């Protein structure tokens, strides 16, 4: 279903950061030509006047709930949300049901995605205390996810004794959810009975995050093992990494940890609850600085949908997590429009850096022979995030009412127009990603 395209008169973001007012030709799902006044052939023409042409976003941490938790989200609804937000590739986490801890479960997810996902997909395998061989032999290549905290059942691998063998054996990238489970358990007892959701940030405090990040770094150093620290949430971790991060370690931050903080409990209550929790406002600034300075490498959403009914429960019965793929790019482009960062920063953090960190070939840039994962965004207009426009099955966003610039007008996946002016082509399918090869 790939048709050839000629995108004309776009403001094209080139890999060196220059903007070219010109045309992009797409043939067989690849970027075949970039230039000005390209000859018009037989292909479909998209008039992109006034729009900015960027590489599609690669979101390296999402929870899409299929299989097993489809009442919250599934690969079709999540990927529809992706195309609305300009996300053309995702890496998904193993806390589905069954857990993605075996080759069989990984194959099942890959098959489901081939049938249902409008965008490109890759899946992490979850570490347990006893699946070292599965982690080593998984095929095709994938990342390994360790929940050091904030999980339960087999996916919780929280003690040094359990974690060390995973670092010691094999060579694949390890991504960690870094929270100190033992500390969280103790503090849950201490603050038991409090139903104000703001206590969540006190229970799963900054020290819990720092302890786990330090342990992961220690083991990564000991075994020289490639480590990615997921959703960095605190200034103290960022400052620690500034001093101690070796070249083979990377990290990410979510838009919500940059742009929301503990004040959000007053306005949206349990809808602000996530793991690791939102922090005090000072942390927003330190994380932002660490991102600007390159201490933090990229942005991920940690898209973790729960239903309205679940989120409306009283704390601590309310689940942690919030959706993000529909809003991440417009949120960051809005920060760019406010002058907080350049367009080059946004493209690096959301497109080229995830491709580089996870060794995803031919993605993350507008360059010849790269995959035609392309978005056309409108940087001139703005509109509010409205619940009724959202495609995520959970049907809400912590950013409702925020007036954002830079929503995609077109999302193109491997040369297929997956979204055009808000209308989704549900026939489009993505491809499996090769990552951490
Ligand atoms: O708040 C969260 N919810 N953080 C995570 O990392 C996972 C998650 C979920 O799956 O609901």
mmCIF file of N, CA, C and O and ligand atoms in Angstrom, residues 61-65 69 72 93 95-97 145 147 149-151 177 179 200 204 230-231 256-257 273-277 302-306 311 319-322, ligand 1:
data_model
loop_
_atom_site.group_PDB
_atom_site.id
_atom_site.type_symbol
_atom_site.label_atom_id
_atom_site.label_comp_id
_atom_site.label_asym_id
_atom_site.label_seq_id
_atom_site.Cartn_x
_atom_site.Cartn_y
_atom_site.Cartn_z
ATOM 1 N N UNK A 61 9.700 4.622 25.045
ATOM 2 C CA UNK A 61 9.115 3.954 26.218
ATOM 3 C C UNK A 61 7.607 4.159 26.276
ATOM 4 O O UNK A 61 7.125 5.237 26.631
ATOM 5 N N UNK A 62 6.881 3.096 25.910
ATOM 6 C CA UNK A 62 5.420 3.156 25.993
ATOM 7 C C UNK A 62 4.890 1.850 26.581
ATOM 8 O O UNK A 62 5.564 0.821 26.554
ATOM 9 N N UNK A 63 3.675 1.928 27.110
ATOM 10 C CA UNK A 63 2.973 0.744 27.637
ATOM 11 C C UNK A 63 1.639 0.681 26.895
ATOM 12 O O UNK A 63 0.755 1.484 27.172
ATOM 13 N N UNK A 64 1.532 -0.244 25.934
ATOM 14 C CA UNK A 64 0.341 -0.246 25.077
ATOM 15 C C UNK A 64 -0.673 -1.330 25.450
ATOM 16 O O UNK A 64 -1.658 -1.535 24.753
ATOM 17 N N UNK A 65 -0.404 -2.071 26.527
ATOM 18 C CA UNK A 65 -1.424 -2.888 27.219
ATOM 19 C C UNK A 65 -1.887 -4.158 26.522
ATOM 20 O O UNK A 65 -2.699 -4.890 27.096
ATOM 21 N N UNK A 69 -4.603 -6.451 28.667
ATOM 22 C CA UNK A 69 -5.188 -5.298 29.348
ATOM 23 C C UNK A 69 -5.848 -4.372 28.318
ATOM 24 O O UNK A 69 -5.812 -3.144 28.446
ATOM 25 N N UNK A 72 -7.830 -1.074 28.635
ATOM 26 C CA UNK A 72 -7.189 0.240 28.829
ATOM 27 C C UNK A 72 -6.708 0.834 27.498
ATOM 28 O O UNK A 72 -6.748 2.040 27.277
ATOM 29 N N UNK A 93 6.884 -1.770 26.415
ATOM 30 C CA UNK A 93 7.391 -2.396 27.637
ATOM 31 C C UNK A 93 6.674 -3.713 27.964
ATOM 32 O O UNK A 93 5.555 -3.951 27.495
ATOM 33 N N UNK A 95 5.159 -5.132 30.609
ATOM 34 C CA UNK A 95 4.189 -5.398 31.684
ATOM 35 C C UNK A 95 2.763 -5.556 31.153
ATOM 36 O O UNK A 95 1.825 -4.918 31.609
ATOM 37 N N UNK A 96 2.649 -6.447 30.148
ATOM 38 C CA UNK A 96 1.339 -6.830 29.626
ATOM 39 C C UNK A 96 1.002 -8.192 30.229
ATOM 40 O O UNK A 96 1.763 -8.725 31.041
ATOM 41 N N UNK A 97 -0.146 -8.785 29.840
ATOM 42 C CA UNK A 97 -0.536 -10.088 30.405
ATOM 43 C C UNK A 97 -0.754 -11.076 29.284
ATOM 44 O O UNK A 97 -1.658 -10.867 28.490
ATOM 45 N N UNK A 145 14.251 -5.051 29.860
ATOM 46 C CA UNK A 145 13.735 -4.076 30.825
ATOM 47 C C UNK A 145 13.788 -4.683 32.225
ATOM 48 O O UNK A 145 13.299 -5.801 32.442
ATOM 49 N N UNK A 147 12.437 -3.830 35.976
ATOM 50 C CA UNK A 147 11.709 -3.008 36.954
ATOM 51 C C UNK A 147 12.422 -3.197 38.295
ATOM 52 O O UNK A 147 12.223 -4.204 38.967
ATOM 53 N N UNK A 149 11.907 -1.287 40.726
ATOM 54 C CA UNK A 149 10.879 -0.919 41.705
ATOM 55 C C UNK A 149 9.579 -0.624 40.997
ATOM 56 O O UNK A 149 9.502 -0.688 39.767
ATOM 57 N N UNK A 150 8.531 -0.337 41.801
ATOM 58 C CA UNK A 150 7.227 0.050 41.252
ATOM 59 C C UNK A 150 6.625 -0.993 40.326
ATOM 60 O O UNK A 150 5.973 -0.650 39.352
ATOM 61 N N UNK A 151 6.876 -2.243 40.612
ATOM 62 C CA UNK A 151 6.201 -3.283 39.862
ATOM 63 C C UNK A 151 5.842 -4.366 40.861
ATOM 64 O O UNK A 151 6.068 -4.218 42.071
ATOM 65 N N UNK A 177 13.787 0.748 35.148
ATOM 66 C CA UNK A 177 12.896 1.621 35.914
ATOM 67 C C UNK A 177 13.548 1.684 37.292
ATOM 68 O O UNK A 177 13.517 0.709 38.047
ATOM 69 N N UNK A 179 13.727 2.690 40.774
ATOM 70 C CA UNK A 179 13.206 3.128 42.070
ATOM 71 C C UNK A 179 13.544 2.022 43.076
ATOM 72 O O UNK A 179 13.486 0.835 42.740
ATOM 73 N N UNK A 200 1.966 10.517 47.276
ATOM 74 C CA UNK A 200 2.656 9.587 46.371
ATOM 75 C C UNK A 200 4.103 10.036 46.117
ATOM 76 O O UNK A 200 5.027 9.225 46.122
ATOM 77 N N UNK A 204 7.268 7.642 47.305
ATOM 78 C CA UNK A 204 8.278 7.220 46.301
ATOM 79 C C UNK A 204 9.175 8.427 46.056
ATOM 80 O O UNK A 204 9.113 9.070 45.011
ATOM 81 N N UNK A 230 15.507 4.750 32.411
ATOM 82 C CA UNK A 230 14.212 5.228 31.913
ATOM 83 C C UNK A 230 13.703 6.395 32.765
ATOM 84 O O UNK A 230 14.071 6.547 33.936
ATOM 85 N N UNK A 231 12.874 7.192 32.193
ATOM 86 C CA UNK A 231 12.174 8.327 32.837
ATOM 87 C C UNK A 231 12.852 8.904 34.090
ATOM 88 O O UNK A 231 12.353 8.775 35.197
ATOM 89 N N UNK A 256 6.119 15.052 30.950
ATOM 90 C CA UNK A 256 5.427 15.377 32.212
ATOM 91 C C UNK A 256 6.404 15.688 33.345
ATOM 92 O O UNK A 256 6.125 16.535 34.192
ATOM 93 N N UNK A 257 7.577 15.039 33.353
ATOM 94 C CA UNK A 257 8.553 15.388 34.396
ATOM 95 C C UNK A 257 9.231 16.725 34.100
ATOM 96 O O UNK A 257 9.775 17.351 35.006
ATOM 97 N N UNK A 273 -0.837 11.119 39.131
ATOM 98 C CA UNK A 273 -0.066 10.054 39.791
ATOM 99 C C UNK A 273 0.632 9.177 38.755
ATOM 100 O O UNK A 273 -0.020 8.634 37.861
ATOM 101 N N UNK A 274 1.931 9.059 38.888
ATOM 102 C CA UNK A 274 2.683 8.153 38.015
ATOM 103 C C UNK A 274 3.944 7.697 38.733
ATOM 104 O O UNK A 274 4.284 8.228 39.797
ATOM 105 N N UNK A 275 4.619 6.718 38.141
ATOM 106 C CA UNK A 275 5.882 6.215 38.680
ATOM 107 C C UNK A 275 6.976 6.339 37.626
ATOM 108 O O UNK A 275 6.773 5.852 36.524
ATOM 109 N N UNK A 276 8.122 6.896 37.982
ATOM 110 C CA UNK A 276 8.392 7.622 39.203
ATOM 111 C C UNK A 276 7.527 8.884 39.277
ATOM 112 O O UNK A 276 7.163 9.433 38.243
ATOM 113 N N UNK A 277 7.216 9.325 40.491
ATOM 114 C CA UNK A 277 6.248 10.414 40.647
ATOM 115 C C UNK A 277 6.738 11.763 40.114
ATOM 116 O O UNK A 277 7.931 11.960 39.893
ATOM 117 N N UNK A 302 6.544 7.355 28.254
ATOM 118 C CA UNK A 302 6.029 6.424 29.264
ATOM 119 C C UNK A 302 4.499 6.365 29.185
ATOM 120 O O UNK A 302 3.820 6.260 30.210
ATOM 121 N N UNK A 303 3.969 6.466 27.970
ATOM 122 C CA UNK A 303 2.509 6.388 27.757
ATOM 123 C C UNK A 303 1.971 5.175 28.528
ATOM 124 O O UNK A 303 2.256 4.030 28.177
ATOM 125 N N UNK A 304 1.192 5.435 29.568
ATOM 126 C CA UNK A 304 0.730 4.352 30.450
ATOM 127 C C UNK A 304 -0.734 4.595 30.790
ATOM 128 O O UNK A 304 -1.076 5.095 31.861
ATOM 129 N N UNK A 305 -1.627 4.248 29.834
ATOM 130 C CA UNK A 305 -3.038 4.575 30.016
ATOM 131 C C UNK A 305 -3.747 3.697 31.052
ATOM 132 O O UNK A 305 -3.489 2.492 31.138
ATOM 133 N N UNK A 306 -4.593 4.322 31.835
ATOM 134 C CA UNK A 306 -5.547 3.646 32.724
ATOM 135 C C UNK A 306 -6.893 4.320 32.490
ATOM 136 O O UNK A 306 -6.944 5.503 32.139
ATOM 137 N N UNK A 311 -8.651 5.705 37.334
ATOM 138 C CA UNK A 311 -7.907 6.873 37.832
ATOM 139 C C UNK A 311 -8.731 7.674 38.839
ATOM 140 O O UNK A 311 -8.172 8.427 39.634
ATOM 141 N N UNK A 319 -4.461 3.723 40.037
ATOM 142 C CA UNK A 319 -3.200 3.247 39.437
ATOM 143 C C UNK A 319 -2.310 4.399 38.956
ATOM 144 O O UNK A 319 -2.806 5.490 38.647
ATOM 145 N N UNK A 320 -1.015 4.127 38.895
ATOM 146 C CA UNK A 320 -0.056 5.141 38.443
ATOM 147 C C UNK A 320 0.110 5.071 36.936
ATOM 148 O O UNK A 320 0.204 3.980 36.375
ATOM 149 N N UNK A 321 0.184 6.219 36.301
ATOM 150 C CA UNK A 321 0.449 6.244 34.870
ATOM 151 C C UNK A 321 -0.457 7.218 34.154
ATOM 152 O O UNK A 321 -1.577 7.485 34.603
ATOM 153 N N UNK A 322 0.047 7.746 33.051
ATOM 154 C CA UNK A 322 -0.719 8.703 32.250
ATOM 155 C C UNK A 322 -0.375 8.514 30.762
ATOM 156 O O UNK A 322 0.729 8.085 30.437
HETATM 157 O O1 LIG B 1 3.329 5.265 36.251
HETATM 158 C C1 LIG B 1 3.695 4.307 35.614
HETATM 159 N N1 LIG B 1 2.796 3.400 35.177
HETATM 160 N N2 LIG B 1 5.004 4.137 35.357
HETATM 161 C C2 LIG B 1 5.478 3.076 34.672
HETATM 162 O O2 LIG B 1 6.678 3.023 34.408
HETATM 163 C C3 LIG B 1 4.563 2.016 34.207
HETATM 164 C C4 LIG B 1 3.204 2.309 34.426
HETATM 165 C C5 LIG B 1 2.119 1.423 33.951
HETATM 166 O O3 LIG B 1 2.419 0.495 33.208
HETATM 167 O O4 LIG B 1 0.985 1.700 34.269
#
